[in-house]
PDB file of C-alpha atoms in Angstrom:
ATOM      1  CA  MET U   1     259.511 -81.754 -27.131  1.00  0.00           C
ATOM      2  CA  GLU U   2     257.492 -78.931 -25.617  1.00  0.00           C
ATOM      3  CA  THR U   3     258.039 -78.069 -21.965  1.00  0.00           C
ATOM      4  CA  LYS U   4     255.096 -78.912 -19.701  1.00  0.00           C
ATOM      5  CA  ARG U   5     253.365 -76.018 -17.962  1.00  0.00           C
ATOM      6  CA  ALA U   6     252.853 -77.032 -14.351  1.00  0.00           C
ATOM      7  CA  VAL U   7     250.700 -75.623 -11.589  1.00  0.00           C
ATOM      8  CA  GLY U   8     251.592 -76.512  -8.019  1.00  0.00           C
ATOM      9  CA  TYR U   9     248.767 -77.245  -5.608  1.00  0.00           C
ATOM     10  CA  VAL U  10     249.267 -76.711  -1.857  1.00  0.00           C
ATOM     11  CA  ARG U  11     246.595 -77.592   0.722  1.00  0.00           C
ATOM     12  CA  LEU U  12     246.575 -77.523   4.497  1.00  0.00           C
ATOM     13  CA  SER U  13     243.484 -78.310   6.579  1.00  0.00           C
ATOM     14  CA  ASN U  14     244.374 -76.436   9.742  1.00  0.00           C
ATOM     15  CA  LEU U  15     246.594 -73.414   9.406  1.00  0.00           C
ATOM     16  CA  THR U  16     248.559 -72.591  12.537  1.00  0.00           C
ATOM     17  CA  GLU U  17     251.403 -70.177  13.112  1.00  0.00           C
ATOM     18  CA  VAL U  18     253.909 -72.935  13.938  1.00  0.00           C
ATOM     19  CA  THR U  19     253.459 -75.148  10.879  1.00  0.00           C
ATOM     20  CA  THR U  20     255.919 -75.099   8.013  1.00  0.00           C
ATOM     21  CA  SER U  21     253.921 -77.493   5.854  1.00  0.00           C
ATOM     22  CA  PRO U  22     252.899 -74.979   3.142  1.00  0.00           C
ATOM     23  CA  GLU U  23     256.532 -73.924   2.713  1.00  0.00           C
ATOM     24  CA  ARG U  24     257.662 -77.573   2.519  1.00  0.00           C
ATOM     25  CA  GLN U  25     254.962 -78.378  -0.025  1.00  0.00           C
ATOM     26  CA  ARG U  26     255.937 -75.400  -2.201  1.00  0.00           C
ATOM     27  CA  GLU U  27     259.627 -76.341  -2.073  1.00  0.00           C
ATOM     28  CA  GLN U  28     258.921 -80.002  -2.959  1.00  0.00           C
ATOM     29  CA  ILE U  29     256.774 -78.928  -5.903  1.00  0.00           C
ATOM     30  CA  ARG U  30     259.438 -76.491  -7.169  1.00  0.00           C
ATOM     31  CA  ALA U  31     262.196 -79.126  -6.928  1.00  0.00           C
ATOM     32  CA  TYR U  32     260.036 -81.776  -8.646  1.00  0.00           C
ATOM     33  CA  CYS U  33     259.204 -79.460 -11.564  1.00  0.00           C
ATOM     34  CA  GLU U  34     262.808 -78.318 -11.902  1.00  0.00           C
ATOM     35  CA  ALA U  35     264.071 -81.935 -11.954  1.00  0.00           C
ATOM     36  CA  ARG U  36     261.687 -82.745 -14.818  1.00  0.00           C
ATOM     37  CA  GLY U  37     262.334 -79.561 -16.754  1.00  0.00           C
ATOM     38  CA  TRP U  38     258.746 -78.403 -16.321  1.00  0.00           C
ATOM     39  CA  ASP U  39     257.845 -74.719 -16.251  1.00  0.00           C
ATOM     40  CA  LEU U  40     256.130 -74.004 -12.904  1.00  0.00           C
ATOM     41  CA  VAL U  41     253.767 -71.226 -13.993  1.00  0.00           C
ATOM     42  CA  ASP U  42     251.796 -70.915 -10.747  1.00  0.00           C
ATOM     43  CA  ILE U  43     251.330 -72.288  -7.234  1.00  0.00           C
ATOM     44  CA  VAL U  44     247.734 -72.310  -6.026  1.00  0.00           C
ATOM     45  CA  GLU U  45     246.977 -72.702  -2.329  1.00  0.00           C
ATOM     46  CA  ASP U  46     244.021 -73.816  -0.242  1.00  0.00           C
ATOM     47  CA  LEU U  47     245.077 -73.073   3.326  1.00  0.00           C
ATOM     48  CA  GLY U  48     242.578 -73.921   6.039  1.00  0.00           C
ATOM     49  CA  GLU U  49     240.571 -76.117   3.635  1.00  0.00           C
ATOM     50  CA  SER U  50     239.656 -79.723   4.434  1.00  0.00           C
ATOM     51  CA  GLY U  51     240.005 -82.356   1.762  1.00  0.00           C
ATOM     52  CA  SER U  52     237.858 -84.925   3.605  1.00  0.00           C
ATOM     53  CA  ARG U  53     234.341 -83.786   2.792  1.00  0.00           C
ATOM     54  CA  VAL U  54     233.113 -86.595   0.540  1.00  0.00           C
ATOM     55  CA  GLY U  55     231.499 -85.224  -2.588  1.00  0.00           C
ATOM     56  CA  LYS U  56     232.433 -81.657  -1.648  1.00  0.00           C
ATOM     57  CA  GLY U  57     236.153 -82.149  -1.220  1.00  0.00           C
ATOM     58  CA  LEU U  58     236.914 -80.746  -4.675  1.00  0.00           C
ATOM     59  CA  GLU U  59     234.990 -77.538  -4.084  1.00  0.00           C
ATOM     60  CA  ARG U  60     237.915 -75.679  -2.578  1.00  0.00           C
ATOM     61  CA  PRO U  61     238.623 -72.140  -3.847  1.00  0.00           C
ATOM     62  CA  GLY U  62     242.164 -72.793  -5.081  1.00  0.00           C
ATOM     63  CA  LEU U  63     241.345 -76.099  -6.722  1.00  0.00           C
ATOM     64  CA  GLN U  64     238.293 -74.500  -8.344  1.00  0.00           C
ATOM     65  CA  ARG U  65     240.594 -71.828  -9.790  1.00  0.00           C
ATOM     66  CA  ILE U  66     242.699 -74.530 -11.449  1.00  0.00           C
ATOM     67  CA  ARG U  67     239.624 -76.426 -12.673  1.00  0.00           C
ATOM     68  CA  ASN U  68     238.160 -73.271 -14.197  1.00  0.00           C
ATOM     69  CA  ASP U  69     241.257 -72.690 -16.351  1.00  0.00           C
ATOM     70  CA  TRP U  70     242.567 -76.069 -17.531  1.00  0.00           C
ATOM     71  CA  THR U  71     243.997 -74.563 -20.716  1.00  0.00           C
ATOM     72  CA  ARG U  72     246.789 -72.801 -18.788  1.00  0.00           C
ATOM     73  CA  TYR U  73     248.319 -76.064 -17.509  1.00  0.00           C
ATOM     74  CA  ASP U  74     249.596 -79.400 -18.731  1.00  0.00           C
ATOM     75  CA  VAL U  75     250.120 -80.930 -15.291  1.00  0.00           C
ATOM     76  CA  ILE U  76     248.965 -80.338 -11.696  1.00  0.00           C
ATOM     77  CA  VAL U  77     251.712 -81.107  -9.185  1.00  0.00           C
ATOM     78  CA  SER U  78     250.967 -81.843  -5.533  1.00  0.00           C
ATOM     79  CA  ALA U  79     253.425 -82.676  -2.761  1.00  0.00           C
ATOM     80  CA  LYS U  80     251.268 -85.578  -1.534  1.00  0.00           C
ATOM     81  CA  LEU U  81     248.254 -87.404  -2.926  1.00  0.00           C
ATOM     82  CA  ASP U  82     246.110 -86.591   0.112  1.00  0.00           C
ATOM     83  CA  ARG U  83     246.627 -82.871  -0.533  1.00  0.00           C
ATOM     84  CA  LEU U  84     244.596 -83.324  -3.745  1.00  0.00           C
ATOM     85  CA  ALA U  85     241.881 -85.638  -2.391  1.00  0.00           C
ATOM     86  CA  ARG U  86     241.161 -87.686   0.723  1.00  0.00           C
ATOM     87  CA  ASN U  87     238.827 -90.218  -0.858  1.00  0.00           C
ATOM     88  CA  VAL U  88     238.791 -92.372  -3.959  1.00  0.00           C
ATOM     89  CA  ARG U  89     235.673 -90.789  -5.454  1.00  0.00           C
ATOM     90  CA  ASP U  90     237.068 -87.235  -5.344  1.00  0.00           C
ATOM     91  CA  PHE U  91     240.486 -88.352  -6.577  1.00  0.00           C
ATOM     92  CA  THR U  92     239.055 -90.349  -9.474  1.00  0.00           C
ATOM     93  CA  SER U  93     236.761 -87.482 -10.398  1.00  0.00           C
ATOM     94  CA  LEU U  94     239.636 -84.978 -10.395  1.00  0.00           C
ATOM     95  CA  ALA U  95     241.934 -87.307 -12.365  1.00  0.00           C
ATOM     96  CA  GLU U  96     239.261 -87.941 -15.013  1.00  0.00           C
ATOM     97  CA  GLU U  97     238.371 -84.247 -15.266  1.00  0.00           C
ATOM     98  CA  ALA U  98     242.044 -83.358 -15.662  1.00  0.00           C
ATOM     99  CA  ARG U  99     242.592 -86.040 -18.312  1.00  0.00           C
ATOM    100  CA  ASP U 100     239.433 -84.956 -20.208  1.00  0.00           C
ATOM    101  CA  ASN U 101     240.895 -81.430 -20.299  1.00  0.00           C
ATOM    102  CA  GLY U 102     244.349 -82.519 -21.489  1.00  0.00           C
ATOM    103  CA  CYS U 103     246.004 -82.168 -18.090  1.00  0.00           C
ATOM    104  CA  ASP U 104     247.898 -84.760 -16.049  1.00  0.00           C
ATOM    105  CA  LEU U 105     248.390 -85.102 -12.308  1.00  0.00           C
ATOM    106  CA  ALA U 106     251.759 -85.651 -10.648  1.00  0.00           C
ATOM    107  CA  VAL U 107     252.454 -86.369  -6.975  1.00  0.00           C
ATOM    108  CA  VAL U 108     255.885 -85.678  -5.530  1.00  0.00           C
ATOM    109  CA  SER U 109     256.126 -87.896  -2.434  1.00  0.00           C
ATOM    110  CA  GLU U 110     254.718 -90.973  -4.157  1.00  0.00           C
ATOM    111  CA  GLY U 111     256.599 -90.236  -7.398  1.00  0.00           C
ATOM    112  CA  LEU U 112     253.413 -90.640  -9.430  1.00  0.00           C
ATOM    113  CA  ASP U 113     252.782 -89.432 -12.944  1.00  0.00           C
ATOM    114  CA  LEU U 114     249.189 -90.101 -13.899  1.00  0.00           C
ATOM    115  CA  SER U 115     249.886 -89.834 -17.597  1.00  0.00           C
ATOM    116  CA  THR U 116     250.695 -93.589 -17.492  1.00  0.00           C
ATOM    117  CA  PRO U 117     248.334 -96.534 -16.813  1.00  0.00           C
ATOM    118  CA  THR U 118     250.601 -97.749 -14.000  1.00  0.00           C
ATOM    119  CA  GLY U 119     250.658 -94.305 -12.420  1.00  0.00           C
ATOM    120  CA  ARG U 120     246.847 -94.127 -12.499  1.00  0.00           C
ATOM    121  CA  PHE U 121     246.529 -97.607 -10.971  1.00  0.00           C
ATOM    122  CA  VAL U 122     248.967 -96.932  -8.127  1.00  0.00           C
ATOM    123  CA  ALA U 123     247.387 -93.532  -7.467  1.00  0.00           C
ATOM    124  CA  THR U 124     243.942 -95.115  -7.127  1.00  0.00           C
ATOM    125  CA  ILE U 125     245.301 -97.587  -4.556  1.00  0.00           C
ATOM    126  CA  LEU U 126     246.975 -94.735  -2.643  1.00  0.00           C
ATOM    127  CA  ALA U 127     243.764 -92.691  -2.765  1.00  0.00           C
ATOM    128  CA  ALA U 128     241.996 -95.635  -1.102  1.00  0.00           C
ATOM    129  CA  PHE U 129     244.593 -95.545   1.691  1.00  0.00           C
ATOM    130  CA  ALA U 130     244.126 -91.778   2.072  1.00  0.00           C
ATOM    131  CA  GLU U 131     240.368 -92.341   2.373  1.00  0.00           C
ATOM    132  CA  MET U 132     240.931 -95.039   4.997  1.00  0.00           C
ATOM    133  CA  GLU U 133     243.215 -92.692   6.961  1.00  0.00           C
ATOM    134  CA  ALA U 134     240.601 -89.917   6.876  1.00  0.00           C
ATOM    135  CA  ASP U 135     237.941 -92.374   8.082  1.00  0.00           C
ATOM    136  CA  GLN U 136     240.190 -93.508  10.944  1.00  0.00           C
ATOM    137  CA  ILE U 137     240.811 -89.904  11.999  1.00  0.00           C
ATOM    138  CA  LYS U 138     237.051 -89.290  11.958  1.00  0.00           C
ATOM    139  CA  GLU U 139     236.442 -92.404  14.093  1.00  0.00           C
ATOM    140  CA  ARG U 140     239.079 -91.344  16.652  1.00  0.00           C
ATOM    141  CA  ILE U 141     237.568 -87.866  16.947  1.00  0.00           C
ATOM    142  CA  LEU U 142     234.037 -89.249  17.356  1.00  0.00           C
ATOM    143  CA  ALA U 143     235.235 -91.762  19.977  1.00  0.00           C
ATOM    144  CA  MET U 144     237.019 -88.989  21.894  1.00  0.00           C
ATOM    145  CA  ARG U 145     233.920 -86.791  21.853  1.00  0.00           C
ATOM    146  CA  THR U 146     231.724 -89.658  23.025  1.00  0.00           C
ATOM    147  CA  ASP U 147     234.181 -90.440  25.814  1.00  0.00           C
ATOM    148  CA  VAL U 148     234.312 -86.806  26.931  1.00  0.00           C
ATOM    149  CA  ARG U 149     230.506 -86.552  26.944  1.00  0.00           C
ATOM    150  CA  THR U 150     229.950 -89.803  28.850  1.00  0.00           C
ATOM    151  CA  ASN U 151     232.923 -89.996  31.231  1.00  0.00           C
ATOM    152  CA  HIS U 152     233.911 -86.396  31.856  1.00  0.00           C
ATOM    153  CA  MET U 153     230.645 -84.564  32.489  1.00  0.00           C
ATOM    154  CA  GLY U 154     231.042 -80.844  32.086  1.00  0.00           C
ATOM    155  CA  ARG U 155     234.324 -80.927  30.214  1.00  0.00           C
ATOM    156  CA  PHE U 156     234.520 -78.484  27.333  1.00  0.00           C
ATOM    157  CA  MET U 157     235.082 -80.113  23.935  1.00  0.00           C
ATOM    158  CA  GLY U 158     237.446 -77.467  22.578  1.00  0.00           C
ATOM    159  CA  GLY U 159     237.236 -74.607  20.117  1.00  0.00           C
ATOM    160  CA  MET U 160     236.161 -71.080  20.907  1.00  0.00           C
ATOM    161  CA  VAL U 161     235.381 -70.391  24.545  1.00  0.00           C
ATOM    162  CA  PRO U 162     231.595 -69.980  24.787  1.00  0.00           C
ATOM    163  CA  TYR U 163     230.414 -66.452  25.508  1.00  0.00           C
ATOM    164  CA  GLY U 164     230.197 -65.795  29.232  1.00  0.00           C
ATOM    165  CA  TYR U 165     232.569 -68.622  30.223  1.00  0.00           C
ATOM    166  CA  ARG U 166     236.206 -68.674  31.216  1.00  0.00           C
ATOM    167  CA  PRO U 167     238.727 -71.507  31.546  1.00  0.00           C
ATOM    168  CA  ALA U 168     239.329 -73.003  34.984  1.00  0.00           C
ATOM    169  CA  PRO U 169     241.890 -75.644  35.947  1.00  0.00           C
ATOM    170  CA  ALA U 170     240.650 -79.228  36.169  1.00  0.00           C
ATOM    171  CA  PRO U 171     240.174 -80.530  39.728  1.00  0.00           C
ATOM    172  CA  GLN U 172     242.794 -83.207  39.014  1.00  0.00           C
ATOM    173  CA  GLY U 173     245.355 -80.521  38.193  1.00  0.00           C
ATOM    174  CA  ALA U 174     245.419 -81.197  34.442  1.00  0.00           C
ATOM    175  CA  ALA U 175     245.598 -78.457  31.828  1.00  0.00           C
ATOM    176  CA  PRO U 176     242.530 -76.201  31.744  1.00  0.00           C
ATOM    177  CA  SER U 177     239.679 -78.255  30.368  1.00  0.00           C
ATOM    178  CA  TRP U 178     236.716 -77.408  32.617  1.00  0.00           C
ATOM    179  CA  TRP U 179     234.664 -74.325  31.979  1.00  0.00           C
ATOM    180  CA  THR U 180     232.782 -72.397  34.617  1.00  0.00           C
ATOM    181  CA  ARG U 181     230.457 -69.432  34.511  1.00  0.00           C
ATOM    182  CA  PRO U 182     232.109 -66.241  35.799  1.00  0.00           C
ATOM    183  CA  LYS U 183     230.918 -65.030  39.190  1.00  0.00           C
ATOM    184  CA  PRO U 184     228.481 -62.094  38.961  1.00  0.00           C
ATOM    185  CA  ARG U 185     229.888 -58.747  40.052  1.00  0.00           C
TER     186      ARG U 185
END
């Protein structure tokens, strides 16, 4: 039996200095491939890339690299299903494209091998849960933004400090969340 050529896929939406998630994903992928006797020929990464953009979630640079060269791999290995796709449509599309190109998908944490009918069925159910989780995160963020706009007039929503502004402590003594214009000199 010929050894499978595997490519590991690592994705992280928000890259920060304190996270160890990419390292954990790489290690899980290596261990999974080693346990199955697969030859891990490459690990492709999409760091700072969201997987939640419906319809555009598969257009990430690293994933595109894999999709442009299916002939190099027999299996794509991901640490978690939601690292590959965050909605059923993107997951199904990727799984079908991989299968049409003679490549399988494998997911470490869920122990899925999509070369089997059962693996494909369970993966589709899990992709639906990943989509639900992404939708819930979106709803929480939208609710928070609405609350900040309506109940905390003037509070900055986060991100880059707008040009010409500086942080100032909140009147209630909370962490800096109010932004004021600097005094003219």
